[in-house]
PDB file of C-alpha atoms and ligand atoms in Angstrom:
ATOM      1  CA  MET A  26     -41.640  27.747  -7.431  1.00  0.00           C
ATOM      2  CA  VAL A  27     -37.988  27.556  -8.192  1.00  0.00           C
ATOM      3  CA  THR A  28     -36.125  24.355  -7.793  1.00  0.00           C
ATOM      4  CA  LYS A  29     -32.423  24.740  -7.426  1.00  0.00           C
ATOM      5  CA  VAL A  30     -30.585  22.159  -9.418  1.00  0.00           C
ATOM      6  CA  GLU A  31     -26.960  21.733  -8.686  1.00  0.00           C
ATOM      7  CA  LYS A  32     -24.911  21.123 -11.734  1.00  0.00           C
ATOM      8  CA  TYR A  33     -21.448  19.823 -11.614  1.00  0.00           C
ATOM      9  CA  VAL A  34     -18.762  20.091 -14.201  1.00  0.00           C
ATOM     10  CA  ILE A  35     -15.641  18.047 -14.689  1.00  0.00           C
ATOM     11  CA  GLY A  36     -12.756  19.528 -12.781  1.00  0.00           C
ATOM     12  CA  ASP A  37     -14.911  20.937  -9.995  1.00  0.00           C
ATOM     13  CA  SER A  38     -14.213  19.740  -6.538  1.00  0.00           C
ATOM     14  CA  ILE A  39     -16.856  18.787  -4.072  1.00  0.00           C
ATOM     15  CA  ASN A  40     -16.763  17.776  -0.461  1.00  0.00           C
ATOM     16  CA  MET A  41     -18.076  14.320   0.156  1.00  0.00           C
ATOM     17  CA  MET A  42     -17.506  11.192   2.124  1.00  0.00           C
ATOM     18  CA  CYS A  43     -14.513   9.191   1.040  1.00  0.00           C
ATOM     19  CA  SER A  44     -14.867   5.489   1.651  1.00  0.00           C
ATOM     20  CA  ALA A  45     -11.143   5.018   1.907  1.00  0.00           C
ATOM     21  CA  CYS A  46     -10.332   7.983   4.168  1.00  0.00           C
ATOM     22  CA  ASP A  47     -13.565   7.448   6.075  1.00  0.00           C
ATOM     23  CA  VAL A  48     -14.015  11.193   6.428  1.00  0.00           C
ATOM     24  CA  GLU A  49     -15.290  13.945   4.160  1.00  0.00           C
ATOM     25  CA  GLN A  50     -12.670  14.967   1.651  1.00  0.00           C
ATOM     26  CA  ASN A  51     -12.423  17.143  -1.374  1.00  0.00           C
ATOM     27  CA  HIS A  52     -13.147  15.142  -4.457  1.00  0.00           C
ATOM     28  CA  LEU A  53     -12.240  16.113  -7.962  1.00  0.00           C
ATOM     29  CA  ILE A  54     -14.997  15.407 -10.434  1.00  0.00           C
ATOM     30  CA  GLN A  55     -13.747  13.161 -13.192  1.00  0.00           C
ATOM     31  CA  THR A  56     -16.894  12.581 -15.173  1.00  0.00           C
ATOM     32  CA  ALA A  57     -20.335  14.107 -15.105  1.00  0.00           C
ATOM     33  CA  THR A  58     -23.416  13.714 -17.237  1.00  0.00           C
ATOM     34  CA  LYS A  59     -24.865  16.466 -19.390  1.00  0.00           C
ATOM     35  CA  GLN A  60     -27.427  16.957 -16.668  1.00  0.00           C
ATOM     36  CA  GLY A  61     -24.643  17.776 -14.286  1.00  0.00           C
ATOM     37  CA  LYS A  62     -24.736  14.583 -12.330  1.00  0.00           C
ATOM     38  CA  ILE A  63     -21.443  13.315 -11.075  1.00  0.00           C
ATOM     39  CA  THR A  64     -20.639   9.875 -12.321  1.00  0.00           C
ATOM     40  CA  CYS A  65     -17.107   9.626 -11.029  1.00  0.00           C
ATOM     41  CA  ALA A  66     -15.063  11.659  -8.557  1.00  0.00           C
ATOM     42  CA  VAL A  67     -11.605  11.087  -7.151  1.00  0.00           C
ATOM     43  CA  CYS A  68     -10.572  11.825  -3.588  1.00  0.00           C
ATOM     44  CA  GLU A  69      -7.885  14.506  -3.589  1.00  0.00           C
ATOM     45  CA  VAL A  70      -6.261  12.988  -0.532  1.00  0.00           C
ATOM     46  CA  CYS A  71      -6.035   9.286  -1.250  1.00  0.00           C
ATOM     47  CA  ALA A  72      -6.876   9.213  -4.971  1.00  0.00           C
ATOM     48  CA  THR A  73      -9.603   6.654  -4.492  1.00  0.00           C
ATOM     49  CA  SER A  74     -12.297   7.075  -7.067  1.00  0.00           C
ATOM     50  CA  SER A  75     -15.955   6.865  -6.263  1.00  0.00           C
ATOM     51  CA  THR A  76     -18.645   6.267  -8.803  1.00  0.00           C
ATOM     52  CA  PHE A  77     -22.245   7.283  -8.670  1.00  0.00           C
ATOM     53  CA  ASN A  78     -24.989   5.009  -9.769  1.00  0.00           C
ATOM     54  CA  ARG A  79     -28.279   6.794 -10.309  1.00  0.00           C
ATOM     55  CA  GLY A  80     -27.299   9.447  -7.836  1.00  0.00           C
ATOM     56  CA  VAL A  81     -26.421   6.961  -5.148  1.00  0.00           C
ATOM     57  CA  LYS A  82     -22.816   6.910  -4.250  1.00  0.00           C
ATOM     58  CA  THR A  83     -21.221   3.545  -4.438  1.00  0.00           C
ATOM     59  CA  SER A  84     -17.632   3.322  -3.514  1.00  0.00           C
ATOM     60  CA  VAL A  85     -15.194   1.559  -5.692  1.00  0.00           C
ATOM     61  CA  ALA A  86     -12.945  -0.806  -3.890  1.00  0.00           C
ATOM     62  CA  MET A  87      -9.427   0.458  -3.838  1.00  0.00           C
ATOM     63  CA  GLY A  88      -7.362  -1.015  -6.538  1.00  0.00           C
ATOM     64  CA  LYS A  89      -9.762  -0.665  -9.392  1.00  0.00           C
ATOM     65  CA  SER A  90      -8.332   2.353 -11.130  1.00  0.00           C
ATOM     66  CA  LYS A  91      -5.515   3.960  -9.197  1.00  0.00           C
ATOM     67  CA  THR A  92      -3.839   1.381  -7.060  1.00  0.00           C
ATOM     68  CA  ALA A  93      -1.436   2.210  -4.319  1.00  0.00           C
ATOM     69  CA  SER A  94       1.024  -0.611  -4.518  1.00  0.00           C
ATOM     70  CA  PRO A  95       2.976  -1.671  -1.449  1.00  0.00           C
ATOM     71  CA  TYR A  96       6.024   0.385  -0.564  1.00  0.00           C
ATOM     72  CA  ASP A  97       9.092  -1.193  -2.030  1.00  0.00           C
ATOM     73  CA  ARG A  98      12.462   0.294  -1.145  1.00  0.00           C
ATOM     74  CA  THR A  99      14.035  -1.113  -4.270  1.00  0.00           C
ATOM     75  CA  ARG A 100      11.529   0.685  -6.435  1.00  0.00           C
ATOM     76  CA  LYS A 101      12.179   4.118  -7.799  1.00  0.00           C
ATOM     77  CA  TYR A 102       9.455   6.588  -6.927  1.00  0.00           C
ATOM     78  CA  ARG A 103       8.444   9.830  -8.516  1.00  0.00           C
ATOM     79  CA  LYS A 104       6.593  12.792  -7.112  1.00  0.00           C
ATOM     80  CA  GLY A 105       2.869  12.173  -6.947  1.00  0.00           C
ATOM     81  CA  GLN A 106       3.078   8.406  -6.796  1.00  0.00           C
ATOM     82  CA  ALA A 107       0.920   6.603  -4.302  1.00  0.00           C
ATOM     83  CA  MET A 108       2.026   3.785  -2.099  1.00  0.00           C
ATOM     84  CA  MET A 109       0.793   1.569   0.679  1.00  0.00           C
ATOM     85  CA  HIS A 110       3.140   1.340   3.615  1.00  0.00           C
ATOM     86  CA  SER A 111       2.827  -1.572   6.042  1.00  0.00           C
ATOM     87  CA  HIS A 112       3.152   0.771   9.034  1.00  0.00           C
ATOM     88  CA  PHE A 113       1.949   4.155   7.906  1.00  0.00           C
ATOM     89  CA  GLY A 114      -0.806   3.187   5.501  1.00  0.00           C
ATOM     90  CA  GLN A 115      -1.447   4.911   2.234  1.00  0.00           C
ATOM     91  CA  GLY A 116       0.856   7.720   1.276  1.00  0.00           C
ATOM     92  CA  GLU A 117       1.796   9.917  -1.592  1.00  0.00           C
ATOM     93  CA  VAL A 118       5.277  10.937  -2.643  1.00  0.00           C
ATOM     94  CA  THR A 119       5.505  14.697  -2.173  1.00  0.00           C
ATOM     95  CA  ALA A 120       9.121  15.170  -3.119  1.00  0.00           C
ATOM     96  CA  VAL A 121      12.222  13.359  -4.219  1.00  0.00           C
ATOM     97  CA  ILE A 122      14.926  14.669  -1.890  1.00  0.00           C
ATOM     98  CA  GLU A 123      17.974  12.896  -3.123  1.00  0.00           C
ATOM     99  CA  LEU A 124      18.617  10.096  -5.520  1.00  0.00           C
ATOM    100  CA  GLN A 125      17.560   7.572  -2.910  1.00  0.00           C
ATOM    101  CA  LYS A 126      15.392   9.597  -0.540  1.00  0.00           C
ATOM    102  CA  ILE A 127      11.783  10.587  -0.845  1.00  0.00           C
ATOM    103  CA  ASP A 128       9.287  12.483   1.286  1.00  0.00           C
ATOM    104  CA  VAL A 129       5.977  10.706   1.570  1.00  0.00           C
ATOM    105  CA  LEU A 130       2.824  12.179   3.049  1.00  0.00           C
ATOM    106  CA  PHE A 131       0.862   9.728   5.175  1.00  0.00           C
ATOM    107  CA  GLY A 132      -2.343  11.275   6.394  1.00  0.00           C
ATOM    108  CA  ASP A 133      -1.044  14.559   7.776  1.00  0.00           C
ATOM    109  CA  ARG A 134       2.507  13.455   8.470  1.00  0.00           C
ATOM    110  CA  THR A 135       5.390  13.479   6.080  1.00  0.00           C
ATOM    111  CA  ARG A 136       7.968  10.776   6.470  1.00  0.00           C
ATOM    112  CA  ARG A 137      11.280  10.377   4.745  1.00  0.00           C
ATOM    113  CA  LEU A 138      11.767   7.034   3.147  1.00  0.00           C
ATOM    114  CA  ILE A 139      14.438   5.472   1.064  1.00  0.00           C
ATOM    115  CA  HIS A 140      13.871   4.239  -2.419  1.00  0.00           C
ATOM    116  CA  ALA A 141      15.730   3.018  -5.446  1.00  0.00           C
ATOM    117  CA  GLN A 142      17.886   0.782  -3.292  1.00  0.00           C
ATOM    118  CA  GLU A 143      19.728  -1.876  -5.155  1.00  0.00           C
TER     119      GLU A 143
HETATM  120 ZN1  LIG B   6      -9.895   9.558   0.320  1.00  0.00          ZN
END
């Protein structure tokens, strides 16, 4: 009898439930044991990390490792930065358009916001 054991390696992505997105998302494996058990994976969409305790997924409350801080128009954003917008929710900067304009992806919609305002 052959038992198939799934082994995971760091850098692999797996599809699993994201506690923050509340849907299944691709997760990038951050850490795994020598036995191939995932110990930490990060959601590719919202960057929330989930940890695994003895094979049981326990979600880490947002704000433990990668925090999306509230959108602040006076702040200067860079591509890839996460933010929490009071209207649109959590987003990620996809591009810096001009000195004071950024494109931010919220869910599946990109919105243009201002930043670096004095
Ligand atoms: Zn997520």
